[in-house]
Every structure is written in structure tokens, then in C-alpha cells.
């Protein structure tokens, strides 16, 4: 995909700008974590939401790219914060353990073979495994086991938490992690992906695993396609394919990607929901585009050279990353975020338009994949 540079967008310039902002943000906020933006600035807070791993992932990416020792030290300090958080079980009654511990502790193991970080990531995988509900056959997304609303609920985002489990199976040799991850991916494929290749954000089951209904949390309506959910699916199924080799996961990622590509607007950056009414102004979600770009880059690694989807994927990555890099490089120098015009929960009027730390992470991961072949922290790499 290096030929994408021929379009004039300079990935190196985009990475240099991201590196500068990351170092400046660390100087100004050495211990806090950025969440979503409030006007021109991030809201900085402690490590107790689902999103803090993205900041640590950005710091690891910047360290890998630059070799700057101060970045490594910041990454280590942040991983210590994740360690305390797991010991204290602080705000961990949800499935986003892969986002939190994959991009912090597992990343530390991947980047430098740190045994303490490996042990922490394995403890986190055990915590995630604790959300498996045997009688229903699912990983519960949110809340405690007996939660009346969320007890039998899965969401498409969970696909991105599964790599932590697949990885734990590889490291420990305990197949239970991988069996549960693959079962969750199969359930997601069956119920969250619809016949026309669009997706539900969320699906409900009863305590015995009987399917009740599809729905949404952050999308426009229950039957609509929330673009970030579709993007989680593209990337998540491609990763499940990487770990399992199950061709159904590859095919599902391709279907979701083709649906997404068809709906990329002229600007190159998707709106927050593919079914949101076009009347008036429709908020974009740059974070959905960044996640989808990473997912498509992952997918491209698994496709045969003559796969008919390949040229469309390559073109879509190019368009998306050109648009995102132009957006990023056009932002004010003092802006703390890398990407403007992400959205968190438009319908709920919470973070409808601004920086989203996960958007920044995936944008930088996509740049690193394109420029340096650094694929983020979802799976082991060859060790020298
Ligand atoms: N995983 C929550 C979100 O994408 O907003």
C-alpha cells in the first residue's frame, strides 16, 4: 500500500505532526488520560473509562516509530496505572478489557518482551473470560451478570476485545480462551450481521441463549447501521480470521467492508450512521473511517492477490487516509487531538463532534501500517 503516497499525502508529515502533539500532550498532562474533546481541548481524566488504552497505544506507537526513551517511560508509567486498576477492579464491569489491556500491557509485551506486562495482560484476559455466560453462550458486554437490561446483551464492538483472548491462548496453551473468543465471533456473525451485509450494534438474548432482538445504543435507530459498529466488525472479523483461519470470518469482514465502501461520501469521511437522514447537517465520524481503514489494511493482508475486492479496498484505504490526513494536517497547531470531527453518541448529544481518543489511535495505527508496517497491538509479531 506504499503507492498510496503517490496521491500526494505525506504519511511521514502526518506522523511527524502526531508525534509532536503526543509529546506536547504528555508534557502538559503527564499522568492523565485524554477522553473526548470539549471545544478545542481534550477532557483529561483518570484511568476509569473504556478508552484509556488508546492513549497508551498511541504512546507505544510513537515510541516504536521514534525510539524516544521518554515515550517509553511514559508508556511504562501508564501500564502501571492499568496494573493498579485491575488490582482494584476499578470500573471494569464491562467487556472492553481488550481495548484497555491489549493496547497497554499486551503492547508492552509485543514491543519489548516485557514479562511483567505479559503477566498483566494475562490477568486481564482472565478478567474478560469472567464475562462469559455459559448458559447463554456469550460474553456479556456491560454490567453485572444479573443486570436486567444488559444481562444477555452482546455488542459488535466486542470483536475488538477478542484478540486479547486469542493471544492468551497462544501464550498459555490454554485453548479455553480461544474457544470462547471464537464462539463469541460466531455468535456475532450470526446475529449482528444482517443479510444485506449491514450490522446491528447490539443484540439481546435470554438467559438460555435464545435470540430476542437486535437493537442499537449509539446508532440512529434499532435497524440502522451505526458506521463505527460496521467498522468494528470489518476489523474484528478480519482479526478473528487471523487467529482462527475460519474462512467464514474472512468472508464476513469482506462483506462488511464492501457495504462500508459503497457508502463513503464524496468527502472521504463517513457519517455517524449510514441511515441517518441526510436532511440538515449529518455529523461525520472520522473515528469510524480510521477504524475501517485499519480493518481494511488488516483484511488486505489475508486476501489472495487476485481477489476481486482487493482493488476496491486499496482505493478505499487511499481515499480515507488522504481525507483523514488532510483533515489532521489542516487542524490548528495547538489542537490537542489528531483528528477532528469524530462523534461519540450523536443521538444522545454526548460528544457529537470533536476529537475521540480512539479515532486518534486508529488514525495513527493506519499511518504506521502504511509507512512503517507497524500493525498496532492486536497480535504477536515475528520476534528477531
Ligand atoms: N465501544 C464504544 C464506542 O465505540 O463508542
mmCIF file of C-alpha atoms in Angstrom, residues 3-326:
data_model
loop_
_atom_site.group_PDB
_atom_site.id
_atom_site.type_symbol
_atom_site.label_atom_id
_atom_site.label_comp_id
_atom_site.label_asym_id
_atom_site.label_seq_id
_atom_site.Cartn_x
_atom_site.Cartn_y
_atom_site.Cartn_z
ATOM 1 C CA UNK A 3 1.917 3.524 -3.520
ATOM 2 C CA UNK A 4 -0.834 5.473 -1.790
ATOM 3 C CA UNK A 5 1.802 8.163 -1.205
ATOM 4 C CA UNK A 6 1.679 8.843 -4.943
ATOM 5 C CA UNK A 7 -1.549 10.761 -4.305
ATOM 6 C CA UNK A 8 0.467 13.458 -2.583
ATOM 7 C CA UNK A 9 -0.429 12.876 1.021
ATOM 8 C CA UNK A 10 2.744 12.648 3.037
ATOM 9 C CA UNK A 11 2.331 9.982 5.683
ATOM 10 C CA UNK A 12 5.638 10.992 7.240
ATOM 11 C CA UNK A 13 4.444 14.568 7.658
ATOM 12 C CA UNK A 14 1.228 13.325 9.231
ATOM 13 C CA UNK A 15 3.180 11.073 11.624
ATOM 14 C CA UNK A 16 5.615 13.877 12.498
ATOM 15 C CA UNK A 17 2.691 16.108 13.418
ATOM 16 C CA UNK A 18 1.135 13.330 15.542
ATOM 17 C CA UNK A 19 4.445 12.755 17.300
ATOM 18 C CA UNK A 20 4.803 16.450 18.101
ATOM 19 C CA UNK A 21 1.289 16.676 19.525
ATOM 20 C CA UNK A 22 1.701 13.482 21.542
ATOM 21 C CA UNK A 23 4.914 14.709 23.159
ATOM 22 C CA UNK A 24 3.383 18.101 23.892
ATOM 23 C CA UNK A 25 0.276 16.490 25.385
ATOM 24 C CA UNK A 26 2.453 14.286 27.601
ATOM 25 C CA UNK A 27 4.401 17.310 28.823
ATOM 26 C CA UNK A 28 1.203 19.151 29.690
ATOM 27 C CA UNK A 29 -0.688 16.136 31.076
ATOM 28 C CA UNK A 30 1.921 13.663 32.327
ATOM 29 C CA UNK A 31 -0.449 11.471 34.335
ATOM 30 C CA UNK A 32 -3.977 11.983 32.983
ATOM 31 C CA UNK A 33 -5.653 10.292 30.031
ATOM 32 C CA UNK A 34 -7.442 12.108 27.164
ATOM 33 C CA UNK A 35 -11.045 11.123 26.585
ATOM 34 C CA UNK A 36 -13.149 13.141 24.147
ATOM 35 C CA UNK A 37 -12.863 16.822 23.329
ATOM 36 C CA UNK A 38 -14.611 19.683 24.923
ATOM 37 C CA UNK A 39 -14.236 22.532 22.432
ATOM 38 C CA UNK A 40 -10.599 22.844 21.358
ATOM 39 C CA UNK A 41 -9.223 20.689 24.174
ATOM 40 C CA UNK A 42 -9.426 17.129 25.286
ATOM 41 C CA UNK A 43 -11.117 16.349 28.582
ATOM 42 C CA UNK A 44 -8.296 14.801 30.604
ATOM 43 C CA UNK A 45 -9.153 12.378 33.368
ATOM 44 C CA UNK A 46 -8.099 9.369 35.364
ATOM 45 C CA UNK A 47 -7.935 5.775 34.205
ATOM 46 C CA UNK A 48 -11.528 4.667 34.719
ATOM 47 C CA UNK A 49 -13.369 4.584 31.419
ATOM 48 C CA UNK A 50 -13.244 2.130 28.485
ATOM 49 C CA UNK A 51 -10.919 4.292 26.397
ATOM 50 C CA UNK A 52 -7.656 4.891 28.242
ATOM 51 C CA UNK A 53 -5.800 2.120 26.400
ATOM 52 C CA UNK A 54 -5.931 4.157 23.201
ATOM 53 C CA UNK A 55 -3.714 6.843 24.710
ATOM 54 C CA UNK A 56 -1.184 4.268 25.864
ATOM 55 C CA UNK A 57 -1.381 2.640 22.423
ATOM 56 C CA UNK A 58 -0.559 5.998 20.830
ATOM 57 C CA UNK A 59 2.415 6.417 23.161
ATOM 58 C CA UNK A 60 3.703 2.920 22.304
ATOM 59 C CA UNK A 61 3.272 3.611 18.554
ATOM 60 C CA UNK A 62 5.168 6.901 18.882
ATOM 61 C CA UNK A 63 7.894 5.150 20.870
ATOM 62 C CA UNK A 64 8.235 2.386 18.285
ATOM 63 C CA UNK A 65 8.440 4.925 15.493
ATOM 64 C CA UNK A 66 10.890 7.320 17.149
ATOM 65 C CA UNK A 67 12.792 5.252 19.712
ATOM 66 C CA UNK A 68 12.433 8.222 22.077
ATOM 67 C CA UNK A 69 13.177 6.932 25.594
ATOM 68 C CA UNK A 70 10.910 9.466 27.302
ATOM 69 C CA UNK A 71 7.950 7.984 25.425
ATOM 70 C CA UNK A 72 8.874 4.512 26.631
ATOM 71 C CA UNK A 73 8.937 5.777 30.207
ATOM 72 C CA UNK A 74 5.507 7.338 29.819
ATOM 73 C CA UNK A 75 4.175 4.074 28.379
ATOM 74 C CA UNK A 76 5.576 2.165 31.376
ATOM 75 C CA UNK A 77 4.041 4.597 33.871
ATOM 76 C CA UNK A 78 0.699 4.223 32.157
ATOM 77 C CA UNK A 79 0.884 0.422 32.209
ATOM 78 C CA UNK A 80 1.469 0.663 35.975
ATOM 79 C CA UNK A 81 -1.763 2.614 36.210
ATOM 80 C CA UNK A 82 -3.528 -0.231 34.361
ATOM 81 C CA UNK A 83 -1.990 -2.704 36.803
ATOM 82 C CA UNK A 84 -3.394 -0.813 39.812
ATOM 83 C CA UNK A 85 -6.730 -0.514 38.066
ATOM 84 C CA UNK A 86 -7.017 -4.273 37.592
ATOM 85 C CA UNK A 87 -5.959 -4.980 41.171
ATOM 86 C CA UNK A 88 -8.610 -2.523 42.390
ATOM 87 C CA UNK A 89 -11.188 -3.782 39.849
ATOM 88 C CA UNK A 90 -11.859 -0.133 39.081
ATOM 89 C CA UNK A 91 -14.672 0.351 36.547
ATOM 90 C CA UNK A 92 -14.020 -2.981 34.844
ATOM 91 C CA UNK A 93 -17.546 -4.403 34.848
ATOM 92 C CA UNK A 94 -17.640 -4.477 31.054
ATOM 93 C CA UNK A 95 -16.056 -6.264 28.110
ATOM 94 C CA UNK A 96 -13.706 -3.522 26.888
ATOM 95 C CA UNK A 97 -10.792 -5.200 28.566
ATOM 96 C CA UNK A 98 -9.106 -5.850 25.219
ATOM 97 C CA UNK A 99 -9.134 -2.173 24.328
ATOM 98 C CA UNK A 100 -7.695 -1.326 27.758
ATOM 99 C CA UNK A 101 -5.130 -4.055 28.316
ATOM 100 C CA UNK A 102 -4.347 -5.048 24.718
ATOM 101 C CA UNK A 103 -3.066 -1.595 23.842
ATOM 102 C CA UNK A 104 -1.210 -1.121 27.123
ATOM 103 C CA UNK A 105 0.124 -4.320 28.713
ATOM 104 C CA UNK A 106 -0.025 -6.703 25.743
ATOM 105 C CA UNK A 107 1.552 -3.929 23.683
ATOM 106 C CA UNK A 108 4.415 -3.713 26.186
ATOM 107 C CA UNK A 109 4.998 -7.425 25.709
ATOM 108 C CA UNK A 110 4.838 -7.112 21.924
ATOM 109 C CA UNK A 111 7.126 -4.087 21.739
ATOM 110 C CA UNK A 112 9.856 -5.177 24.133
ATOM 111 C CA UNK A 113 9.063 -8.623 25.510
ATOM 112 C CA UNK A 114 8.321 -7.247 28.969
ATOM 113 C CA UNK A 115 7.399 -10.221 31.183
ATOM 114 C CA UNK A 116 5.533 -8.102 33.752
ATOM 115 C CA UNK A 117 3.398 -6.636 31.022
ATOM 116 C CA UNK A 118 2.715 -10.115 29.667
ATOM 117 C CA UNK A 119 1.599 -11.280 33.124
ATOM 118 C CA UNK A 120 -0.686 -8.258 33.462
ATOM 119 C CA UNK A 121 -2.236 -8.856 30.040
ATOM 120 C CA UNK A 122 -2.906 -12.486 31.004
ATOM 121 C CA UNK A 123 -4.602 -11.387 34.246
ATOM 122 C CA UNK A 124 -6.736 -9.059 32.144
ATOM 123 C CA UNK A 125 -7.630 -11.906 29.776
ATOM 124 C CA UNK A 126 -8.821 -13.907 32.799
ATOM 125 C CA UNK A 127 -10.964 -10.971 33.847
ATOM 126 C CA UNK A 128 -12.512 -10.821 30.370
ATOM 127 C CA UNK A 129 -13.107 -14.567 30.431
ATOM 128 C CA UNK A 130 -15.140 -13.970 33.604
ATOM 129 C CA UNK A 131 -17.743 -12.234 31.450
ATOM 130 C CA UNK A 132 -18.521 -15.455 29.559
ATOM 131 C CA UNK A 133 -22.040 -16.610 30.412
ATOM 132 C CA UNK A 134 -22.040 -20.350 29.910
ATOM 133 C CA UNK A 135 -25.823 -20.858 29.929
ATOM 134 C CA UNK A 136 -26.388 -18.170 27.295
ATOM 135 C CA UNK A 137 -23.148 -18.873 25.417
ATOM 136 C CA UNK A 138 -21.978 -15.271 25.168
ATOM 137 C CA UNK A 139 -19.603 -12.640 26.519
ATOM 138 C CA UNK A 140 -21.838 -10.095 28.264
ATOM 139 C CA UNK A 141 -20.998 -6.593 27.105
ATOM 140 C CA UNK A 142 -21.966 -4.405 30.010
ATOM 141 C CA UNK A 143 -22.883 -4.542 33.655
ATOM 142 C CA UNK A 144 -23.094 -7.282 36.259
ATOM 143 C CA UNK A 145 -24.375 -10.784 35.492
ATOM 144 C CA UNK A 146 -27.883 -10.221 36.831
ATOM 145 C CA UNK A 147 -28.336 -6.839 35.129
ATOM 146 C CA UNK A 148 -31.970 -6.816 33.941
ATOM 147 C CA UNK A 149 -31.231 -4.708 30.825
ATOM 148 C CA UNK A 150 -27.791 -5.949 29.848
ATOM 149 C CA UNK A 151 -27.627 -9.482 31.220
ATOM 150 C CA UNK A 152 -27.915 -11.163 27.805
ATOM 151 C CA UNK A 153 -26.541 -8.402 25.630
ATOM 152 C CA UNK A 154 -23.717 -8.544 23.116
ATOM 153 C CA UNK A 155 -22.381 -5.633 21.044
ATOM 154 C CA UNK A 156 -20.368 -5.604 17.857
ATOM 155 C CA UNK A 157 -17.519 -3.634 19.469
ATOM 156 C CA UNK A 158 -16.637 -6.785 21.449
ATOM 157 C CA UNK A 159 -14.970 -8.265 18.370
ATOM 158 C CA UNK A 160 -12.042 -5.951 19.055
ATOM 159 C CA UNK A 161 -11.684 -7.298 22.597
ATOM 160 C CA UNK A 162 -11.297 -10.883 21.389
ATOM 161 C CA UNK A 163 -7.647 -10.624 20.256
ATOM 162 C CA UNK A 164 -6.627 -10.463 23.930
ATOM 163 C CA UNK A 165 -8.254 -13.881 24.425
ATOM 164 C CA UNK A 166 -6.825 -15.461 21.269
ATOM 165 C CA UNK A 167 -3.404 -14.146 22.263
ATOM 166 C CA UNK A 168 -3.758 -15.549 25.795
ATOM 167 C CA UNK A 169 -4.484 -18.971 24.285
ATOM 168 C CA UNK A 170 -1.297 -18.769 22.215
ATOM 169 C CA UNK A 171 0.818 -17.678 25.170
ATOM 170 C CA UNK A 172 -0.533 -20.127 27.740
ATOM 171 C CA UNK A 173 -1.543 -23.040 25.516
ATOM 172 C CA UNK A 174 -4.946 -22.985 27.229
ATOM 173 C CA UNK A 175 -7.453 -23.422 24.402
ATOM 174 C CA UNK A 176 -10.359 -22.216 26.543
ATOM 175 C CA UNK A 177 -9.516 -18.563 25.763
ATOM 176 C CA UNK A 178 -9.589 -19.157 22.020
ATOM 177 C CA UNK A 179 -12.690 -21.371 22.155
ATOM 178 C CA UNK A 180 -14.668 -18.640 23.902
ATOM 179 C CA UNK A 181 -13.343 -15.908 21.608
ATOM 180 C CA UNK A 182 -14.301 -17.905 18.508
ATOM 181 C CA UNK A 183 -17.742 -18.719 19.956
ATOM 182 C CA UNK A 184 -18.366 -15.006 20.530
ATOM 183 C CA UNK A 185 -17.237 -14.191 16.980
ATOM 184 C CA UNK A 186 -19.545 -16.894 15.548
ATOM 185 C CA UNK A 187 -22.491 -15.611 17.596
ATOM 186 C CA UNK A 188 -21.746 -12.055 16.431
ATOM 187 C CA UNK A 189 -21.597 -13.199 12.827
ATOM 188 C CA UNK A 190 -24.928 -14.993 13.099
ATOM 189 C CA UNK A 191 -26.901 -12.268 14.872
ATOM 190 C CA UNK A 192 -25.163 -8.915 14.459
ATOM 191 C CA UNK A 193 -24.502 -9.156 10.715
ATOM 192 C CA UNK A 194 -27.675 -8.840 8.652
ATOM 193 C CA UNK A 195 -28.463 -10.464 5.319
ATOM 194 C CA UNK A 196 -27.696 -7.308 3.344
ATOM 195 C CA UNK A 197 -24.219 -7.069 4.964
ATOM 196 C CA UNK A 198 -25.186 -4.211 7.268
ATOM 197 C CA UNK A 199 -24.981 -4.686 11.038
ATOM 198 C CA UNK A 200 -26.769 -4.289 14.315
ATOM 199 C CA UNK A 201 -24.889 -2.501 17.045
ATOM 200 C CA UNK A 202 -26.256 -4.815 19.695
ATOM 201 C CA UNK A 203 -28.304 -8.000 20.162
ATOM 202 C CA UNK A 204 -30.254 -9.352 23.155
ATOM 203 C CA UNK A 205 -30.587 -12.974 24.292
ATOM 204 C CA UNK A 206 -32.372 -14.561 27.208
ATOM 205 C CA UNK A 207 -30.516 -16.437 29.943
ATOM 206 C CA UNK A 208 -30.604 -19.667 27.926
ATOM 207 C CA UNK A 209 -29.186 -18.029 24.820
ATOM 208 C CA UNK A 210 -32.463 -17.716 22.916
ATOM 209 C CA UNK A 211 -32.268 -14.796 20.495
ATOM 210 C CA UNK A 212 -34.612 -11.938 21.399
ATOM 211 C CA UNK A 213 -33.941 -8.925 19.176
ATOM 212 C CA UNK A 214 -31.389 -6.674 17.553
ATOM 213 C CA UNK A 215 -31.063 -3.053 18.646
ATOM 214 C CA UNK A 216 -28.760 -0.118 18.925
ATOM 215 C CA UNK A 217 -27.193 2.003 21.617
ATOM 216 C CA UNK A 218 -25.381 4.731 19.701
ATOM 217 C CA UNK A 219 -26.907 4.330 16.259
ATOM 218 C CA UNK A 220 -29.778 6.280 14.694
ATOM 219 C CA UNK A 221 -32.397 3.572 15.318
ATOM 220 C CA UNK A 222 -32.546 -0.146 16.105
ATOM 221 C CA UNK A 223 -32.426 -1.331 12.485
ATOM 222 C CA UNK A 224 -29.947 1.279 11.212
ATOM 223 C CA UNK A 225 -26.245 0.785 10.628
ATOM 224 C CA UNK A 226 -24.074 2.750 13.023
ATOM 225 C CA UNK A 227 -20.930 3.330 10.997
ATOM 226 C CA UNK A 228 -18.482 2.780 13.858
ATOM 227 C CA UNK A 229 -20.151 -0.536 14.621
ATOM 228 C CA UNK A 230 -19.722 -1.598 10.990
ATOM 229 C CA UNK A 231 -16.049 -0.560 11.220
ATOM 230 C CA UNK A 232 -15.540 -2.566 14.440
ATOM 231 C CA UNK A 233 -16.974 -5.519 12.518
ATOM 232 C CA UNK A 234 -14.659 -5.136 9.499
ATOM 233 C CA UNK A 235 -11.580 -5.089 11.696
ATOM 234 C CA UNK A 236 -12.821 -7.528 14.323
ATOM 235 C CA UNK A 237 -13.774 -10.319 11.894
ATOM 236 C CA UNK A 238 -10.517 -9.873 9.974
ATOM 237 C CA UNK A 239 -8.640 -10.362 13.268
ATOM 238 C CA UNK A 240 -10.739 -13.400 14.197
ATOM 239 C CA UNK A 241 -9.767 -14.814 10.802
ATOM 240 C CA UNK A 242 -6.091 -14.138 11.512
ATOM 241 C CA UNK A 243 -6.268 -16.150 14.734
ATOM 242 C CA UNK A 244 -8.617 -18.974 13.680
ATOM 243 C CA UNK A 245 -8.228 -19.336 9.914
ATOM 244 C CA UNK A 246 -12.009 -19.786 9.730
ATOM 245 C CA UNK A 247 -12.955 -18.621 6.195
ATOM 246 C CA UNK A 248 -16.405 -17.518 7.397
ATOM 247 C CA UNK A 249 -14.778 -14.735 9.410
ATOM 248 C CA UNK A 250 -12.798 -13.573 6.382
ATOM 249 C CA UNK A 251 -15.876 -13.600 4.196
ATOM 250 C CA UNK A 252 -17.840 -11.636 6.834
ATOM 251 C CA UNK A 253 -15.155 -8.978 7.099
ATOM 252 C CA UNK A 254 -15.201 -8.659 3.298
ATOM 253 C CA UNK A 255 -18.975 -8.296 3.192
ATOM 254 C CA UNK A 256 -18.983 -5.617 5.882
ATOM 255 C CA UNK A 257 -16.150 -3.777 4.135
ATOM 256 C CA UNK A 258 -17.913 -3.817 0.752
ATOM 257 C CA UNK A 259 -21.039 -2.369 2.374
ATOM 258 C CA UNK A 260 -18.969 0.342 4.064
ATOM 259 C CA UNK A 261 -17.048 1.262 0.904
ATOM 260 C CA UNK A 262 -20.263 1.713 -1.109
ATOM 261 C CA UNK A 263 -21.335 4.369 1.385
ATOM 262 C CA UNK A 264 -18.191 6.502 1.699
ATOM 263 C CA UNK A 265 -19.331 10.011 0.751
ATOM 264 C CA UNK A 266 -17.581 12.489 -1.509
ATOM 265 C CA UNK A 267 -15.615 13.914 1.442
ATOM 266 C CA UNK A 268 -13.978 10.519 2.048
ATOM 267 C CA UNK A 269 -15.135 10.501 5.702
ATOM 268 C CA UNK A 270 -18.293 8.600 6.651
ATOM 269 C CA UNK A 271 -21.246 9.988 8.569
ATOM 270 C CA UNK A 272 -22.071 8.663 12.044
ATOM 271 C CA UNK A 273 -24.838 6.333 10.852
ATOM 272 C CA UNK A 274 -25.420 5.136 7.289
ATOM 273 C CA UNK A 275 -29.173 5.587 7.783
ATOM 274 C CA UNK A 276 -29.182 8.978 9.496
ATOM 275 C CA UNK A 277 -31.467 11.284 7.482
ATOM 276 C CA UNK A 278 -29.487 13.391 5.041
ATOM 277 C CA UNK A 279 -31.700 16.422 5.627
ATOM 278 C CA UNK A 280 -29.859 19.135 7.534
ATOM 279 C CA UNK A 281 -26.304 18.556 8.565
ATOM 280 C CA UNK A 282 -25.255 14.988 9.283
ATOM 281 C CA UNK A 283 -22.349 14.610 11.681
ATOM 282 C CA UNK A 284 -19.341 12.751 10.334
ATOM 283 C CA UNK A 285 -17.473 10.199 12.406
ATOM 284 C CA UNK A 286 -13.815 10.392 11.468
ATOM 285 C CA UNK A 287 -13.102 7.683 14.056
ATOM 286 C CA UNK A 288 -15.283 5.203 12.131
ATOM 287 C CA UNK A 289 -13.281 5.949 8.992
ATOM 288 C CA UNK A 290 -9.974 5.481 10.831
ATOM 289 C CA UNK A 291 -11.062 2.142 12.324
ATOM 290 C CA UNK A 292 -12.341 0.974 8.935
ATOM 291 C CA UNK A 293 -9.025 1.935 7.280
ATOM 292 C CA UNK A 294 -7.123 -0.223 9.800
ATOM 293 C CA UNK A 295 -9.627 -3.047 9.302
ATOM 294 C CA UNK A 296 -9.245 -2.891 5.530
ATOM 295 C CA UNK A 297 -5.447 -2.865 5.816
ATOM 296 C CA UNK A 298 -5.692 -5.969 8.010
ATOM 297 C CA UNK A 299 -8.110 -7.581 5.553
ATOM 298 C CA UNK A 300 -5.779 -6.886 2.637
ATOM 299 C CA UNK A 301 -3.125 -8.978 4.360
ATOM 300 C CA UNK A 302 -5.340 -12.040 4.082
ATOM 301 C CA UNK A 303 -6.708 -11.698 0.547
ATOM 302 C CA UNK A 304 -5.376 -13.556 -2.459
ATOM 303 C CA UNK A 305 -3.567 -11.297 -4.978
ATOM 304 C CA UNK A 306 -6.414 -11.727 -7.474
ATOM 305 C CA UNK A 307 -9.279 -11.273 -5.020
ATOM 306 C CA UNK A 308 -11.877 -9.060 -6.705
ATOM 307 C CA UNK A 309 -12.318 -6.935 -3.579
ATOM 308 C CA UNK A 310 -8.629 -6.060 -3.363
ATOM 309 C CA UNK A 311 -8.592 -3.024 -5.723
ATOM 310 C CA UNK A 312 -11.695 -1.575 -4.090
ATOM 311 C CA UNK A 313 -10.168 -1.968 -0.642
ATOM 312 C CA UNK A 314 -6.906 -0.367 -1.735
ATOM 313 C CA UNK A 315 -8.762 2.532 -3.300
ATOM 314 C CA UNK A 316 -10.949 2.963 -0.190
ATOM 315 C CA UNK A 317 -7.929 2.997 2.141
ATOM 316 C CA UNK A 318 -6.245 5.559 -0.062
ATOM 317 C CA UNK A 319 -9.299 7.841 -0.191
ATOM 318 C CA UNK A 320 -9.968 7.511 3.519
ATOM 319 C CA UNK A 321 -6.403 8.123 4.636
ATOM 320 C CA UNK A 322 -5.967 11.048 2.251
ATOM 321 C CA UNK A 323 -9.090 12.635 3.692
ATOM 322 C CA UNK A 324 -8.074 11.951 7.307
ATOM 323 C CA UNK A 325 -4.503 13.160 6.866
ATOM 324 C CA UNK A 326 -5.718 16.334 5.148
#
